[in-house]
CSV table of C-alpha atoms in Angstrom, one decimal:
chain,number,residue,atom,x,y,z
A,24,MET,CA,0.0,0.0,0.0
A,25,TYR,CA,1.3,3.4,-0.9
A,26,PRO,CA,2.2,5.4,2.2
A,27,GLY,CA,0.7,8.9,2.1
A,28,LEU,CA,2.9,11.8,3.1
A,29,TRP,CA,1.1,12.5,6.4
A,30,GLU,CA,0.9,8.8,7.2
A,31,ALA,CA,4.6,8.8,7.0
A,32,VAL,CA,5.8,11.9,8.8
A,33,ALA,CA,3.0,13.6,10.7
A,34,CYS,CA,0.1,13.3,13.1
A,35,PRO,CA,-2.5,15.8,14.4
A,36,SER,CA,-0.6,16.2,17.7
A,37,PRO,CA,2.7,17.9,18.6
A,38,GLY,CA,5.8,15.9,18.0
A,39,ARG,CA,9.1,15.6,16.0
A,40,TYR,CA,8.9,13.9,12.6
A,41,LEU,CA,11.7,13.4,10.2
A,42,ALA,CA,11.9,12.7,6.4
A,43,VAL,CA,15.3,11.8,4.9
A,44,GLY,CA,16.2,12.0,1.2
A,45,ASP,CA,18.3,13.5,-1.5
A,46,GLY,CA,18.2,17.1,-2.8
A,47,ARG,CA,14.8,16.6,-4.3
A,48,LEU,CA,13.1,16.2,-0.9
A,49,PRO,CA,12.2,19.8,0.0
A,50,ARG,CA,10.7,20.7,-3.4
A,51,TRP,CA,8.9,17.3,-3.6
A,52,PHE,CA,7.6,17.7,0.0
A,53,LEU,CA,6.4,21.3,-0.7
A,54,SER,CA,4.5,20.2,-3.9
A,55,GLU,CA,2.8,17.4,-1.9
A,56,LEU,CA,1.5,20.0,0.5
A,57,ALA,CA,-0.3,22.0,-2.2
A,58,ALA,CA,-3.7,20.4,-1.9
A,59,ALA,CA,-3.7,20.5,1.9
A,60,LEU,CA,-2.7,24.2,1.8
A,61,GLY,CA,-5.6,24.8,-0.6
A,62,ARG,CA,-8.0,23.2,1.9
A,63,GLY,CA,-6.9,25.5,4.7
A,64,LEU,CA,-3.7,24.1,6.2
A,65,HIS,CA,-1.1,26.7,7.2
A,66,VAL,CA,2.7,26.0,7.5
A,67,THR,CA,5.7,27.8,8.9
A,68,TRP,CA,8.6,26.9,6.6
A,69,VAL,CA,12.1,27.4,8.0
A,70,ASP,CA,14.1,27.4,4.8
A,71,ALA,CA,17.6,26.5,6.1
A,72,GLY,CA,18.6,25.1,2.7
A,73,ASN,CA,17.5,28.2,0.7
A,74,SER,CA,15.4,25.9,-1.5
A,75,PHE,CA,11.9,27.1,-1.1
A,76,ASP,CA,10.3,26.7,-4.5
A,77,ALA,CA,7.4,29.2,-4.7
A,78,TYR,CA,7.0,28.6,-8.5
A,79,GLY,CA,6.8,24.9,-8.0
A,80,LEU,CA,4.2,25.2,-5.2
A,81,SER,CA,2.2,27.6,-7.4
A,82,TYR,CA,2.3,25.0,-10.2
A,83,ALA,CA,1.2,22.2,-7.9
A,84,ALA,CA,-1.6,24.3,-6.4
A,85,ARG,CA,-2.9,25.1,-9.9
A,86,ALA,CA,-2.7,21.5,-10.9
A,87,ALA,CA,-4.7,20.5,-7.8
A,88,GLY,CA,-7.4,23.1,-8.6
A,89,PHE,CA,-6.5,25.7,-6.1
A,90,ASP,CA,-5.7,29.4,-6.3
A,91,PRO,CA,-1.8,29.7,-6.2
A,92,LYS,CA,-1.9,33.0,-4.4
A,93,LEU,CA,-4.1,31.7,-1.7
A,94,VAL,CA,-1.9,28.6,-1.3
A,95,LEU,CA,1.2,30.7,-1.1
A,96,SER,CA,-0.4,33.0,1.5
A,97,ARG,CA,-0.7,30.1,3.8
A,98,VAL,CA,3.1,29.5,4.0
A,99,LEU,CA,5.2,31.6,6.3
A,100,VAL,CA,8.8,31.4,5.1
A,101,ALA,CA,11.6,32.1,7.6
A,102,ARG,CA,15.1,32.0,6.1
A,103,PRO,CA,18.2,31.7,8.3
A,104,PHE,CA,21.5,32.2,6.5
A,105,ASN,CA,23.8,30.5,8.9
A,106,LEU,CA,23.6,28.0,11.7
A,107,PHE,CA,23.6,30.7,14.4
A,108,GLN,CA,20.5,32.3,12.8
A,109,LEU,CA,18.9,28.9,12.7
A,110,GLU,CA,19.5,28.6,16.4
A,111,THR,CA,18.0,32.0,17.1
A,112,MET,CA,15.0,31.2,14.9
A,113,VAL,CA,14.2,27.9,16.6
A,114,CYS,CA,15.0,28.8,20.2
A,115,GLU,CA,13.9,32.5,20.3
A,116,LYS,CA,11.8,33.7,17.4
A,117,LEU,CA,9.5,30.8,16.8
A,118,PRO,CA,8.4,30.5,20.5
A,119,VAL,CA,7.4,34.2,20.6
A,120,LEU,CA,5.9,34.4,17.1
A,121,SER,CA,2.6,36.1,17.4
A,122,GLY,CA,1.3,35.0,14.1
A,123,SER,CA,0.9,38.5,12.7
A,124,THR,CA,4.4,39.3,11.3
A,125,SER,CA,6.6,37.3,9.0
A,126,LEU,CA,10.2,36.5,10.1
A,127,THR,CA,11.4,37.7,6.8
A,128,THR,CA,9.3,40.3,5.0
A,129,GLY,CA,5.6,41.0,4.8
A,130,GLY,CA,2.9,39.8,7.2
A,131,VAL,CA,0.9,36.6,7.3
A,132,GLU,CA,-1.9,36.1,9.8
A,133,GLY,CA,-2.7,32.9,11.6
A,134,LEU,CA,0.7,31.2,11.4
A,135,SER,CA,1.7,31.1,15.0
A,136,PRO,CA,3.1,27.7,16.0
A,137,SER,CA,0.8,27.8,19.0
A,138,ALA,CA,-2.1,27.6,16.5
A,139,GLY,CA,-1.3,24.0,15.9
A,140,TYR,CA,0.1,24.3,12.4
A,141,PRO,CA,3.2,22.4,11.3
A,142,ILE,CA,6.7,23.9,11.4
A,143,VAL,CA,8.7,22.5,8.5
A,144,LEU,CA,12.5,22.6,9.2
A,145,SER,CA,13.8,22.3,5.7
A,146,ASP,CA,17.4,21.0,5.2
A,147,PRO,CA,19.0,22.1,8.5
A,148,LEU,CA,22.1,20.1,7.8
A,149,ALA,CA,23.0,22.5,5.0
A,150,LEU,CA,23.8,25.0,7.8
A,151,LEU,CA,24.9,22.7,10.5
A,152,TYR,CA,27.5,21.1,8.3
A,153,ASP,CA,29.2,24.5,7.6
A,154,ASP,CA,32.8,23.5,8.0
A,155,ASP,CA,33.9,27.1,8.3
A,156,VAL,CA,32.4,26.9,11.8
A,157,PRO,CA,34.6,25.0,14.3
A,158,LEU,CA,33.2,21.6,15.4
A,159,GLU,CA,32.8,22.6,19.0
A,160,GLU,CA,30.7,25.7,18.1
A,161,ALA,CA,28.6,23.8,15.6
A,162,ALA,CA,28.0,20.9,18.0
A,163,GLY,CA,26.7,23.4,20.6
A,164,VAL,CA,24.3,24.9,18.1
A,165,PHE,CA,23.2,21.4,17.1
A,166,GLU,CA,22.4,20.6,20.7
A,167,ARG,CA,20.6,23.8,21.3
A,168,VAL,CA,18.5,23.6,18.2
A,169,ARG,CA,17.3,20.1,19.2
A,170,ALA,CA,16.6,21.3,22.7
A,171,GLY,CA,14.6,24.2,21.3
A,172,MET,CA,12.5,21.8,19.2
A,173,ARG,CA,11.8,19.7,22.3
A,174,ALA,CA,10.8,22.7,24.3
A,175,LEU,CA,8.3,24.1,21.8
A,176,PRO,CA,5.2,22.0,21.7
A,177,ALA,CA,4.6,22.1,18.0
A,178,LEU,CA,4.3,19.7,15.1
A,179,TRP,CA,7.8,19.7,13.7
A,180,LEU,CA,8.5,18.2,10.3
A,181,THR,CA,12.3,18.1,9.6
A,182,LEU,CA,13.5,17.5,6.1
A,183,ALA,CA,17.0,16.1,6.3
A,184,VAL,CA,18.8,16.2,2.9
A,185,THR,CA,21.6,13.7,2.8
A,186,ARG,CA,25.0,15.3,2.2
A,187,GLN,CA,28.7,14.8,3.0
A,188,ALA,CA,29.2,15.5,6.6
A,189,PRO,CA,32.4,17.3,7.8
A,190,LYS,CA,34.7,15.3,10.1
A,191,GLY,CA,33.2,14.9,13.6
A,192,ARG,CA,29.6,15.4,12.4
A,193,GLU,CA,29.1,12.1,10.6
A,194,HIS,CA,26.7,10.8,13.3
A,195,TRP,CA,24.4,13.9,13.4
A,196,LEU,CA,21.9,12.5,11.0
A,197,ASP,CA,21.7,9.3,13.0
A,198,VAL,CA,21.0,11.5,16.1
A,199,LEU,CA,18.1,13.1,14.3
A,200,ILE,CA,16.7,9.8,13.2
A,201,LYS,CA,17.0,8.3,16.7
A,202,GLU,CA,15.3,11.3,18.4
A,203,ALA,CA,12.4,11.5,15.9
A,204,ASP,CA,8.9,10.2,16.8
A,205,SER,CA,8.7,8.9,13.3
A,206,CYS,CA,11.2,8.7,10.4
A,207,SER,CA,10.6,8.3,6.7
A,208,PHE,CA,12.9,7.9,3.8
A,209,LEU,CA,12.4,9.2,0.3
A,210,ILE,CA,12.5,6.3,-2.1
A,211,PRO,CA,14.6,7.2,-5.2
A,212,SER,CA,12.1,5.8,-7.7
A,213,THR,CA,9.6,7.0,-10.2
A,214,PRO,CA,7.1,8.1,-8.9
A,215,LEU,CA,8.8,9.3,-5.7
A,216,SER,CA,7.3,8.1,-2.4
A,217,LEU,CA,8.1,7.8,1.2
A,218,ARG,CA,8.8,4.7,3.2
A,219,SER,CA,7.9,5.1,6.8
A,220,ARG,CA,8.5,3.3,10.2
A,221,GLU,CA,5.1,4.6,11.5
A,222,ARG,CA,1.9,5.5,9.7
A,223,THR,CA,-0.4,7.9,11.5
A,224,PRO,CA,-3.0,9.2,9.1
A,225,HIS,CA,-3.9,12.8,9.1
A,226,PRO,CA,-7.7,13.3,8.8
A,227,ASP,CA,-7.4,15.9,6.1
A,228,VAL,CA,-4.3,15.3,4.0
A,229,ARG,CA,-4.3,12.9,1.1
A,230,VAL,CA,-1.4,13.0,-1.3
A,231,ARG,CA,-0.2,11.4,-4.5
A,232,ALA,CA,3.3,10.6,-5.6
A,233,VAL,CA,5.1,12.9,-8.0
A,234,ARG,CA,7.6,12.0,-10.7
A,235,ALA,CA,11.2,13.1,-10.5
């Protein structure tokens, strides 16, 4: 049976859910959210990998029969440019986010994590693997980011893009997998799909696979 996206990585209650895959994962995941966003889901998207594809989401929304502008308005994009900004965003800004002001530019209503909407942490390893930052400093940020996620009772969806880890950080992805409430893996096939350890269906979201 084909595992739906929400069956693989999410549930209606707070928790930490992880999807692991190659560089296609963030754009594929975003396109799979289009229909749910069209039906009223809101998402806070922390774009650590600088890969948020607004054009792709618009295309997917239109293909699903929804207004692309409406769908895009339901995504709050927050973009950290280094691992220290990622820490600040997770540990300080998201907990106090009122829901009325974007973390980047513009304003979007109703996107506070306390409203029960998912927070997508997209490709955090892109910043955490910055080898210009000494291992000791990066390890401290990694620990504090995870502590910040544990402290904020939200539905966290982390998209871990596999990449070459700098020396001393090779086990960090394993740590994320171990600590997740549920972990799924992007299957490199056509059509793409997710293989999951756990399947907790979401009452609203039904998704289809997309081709690479």
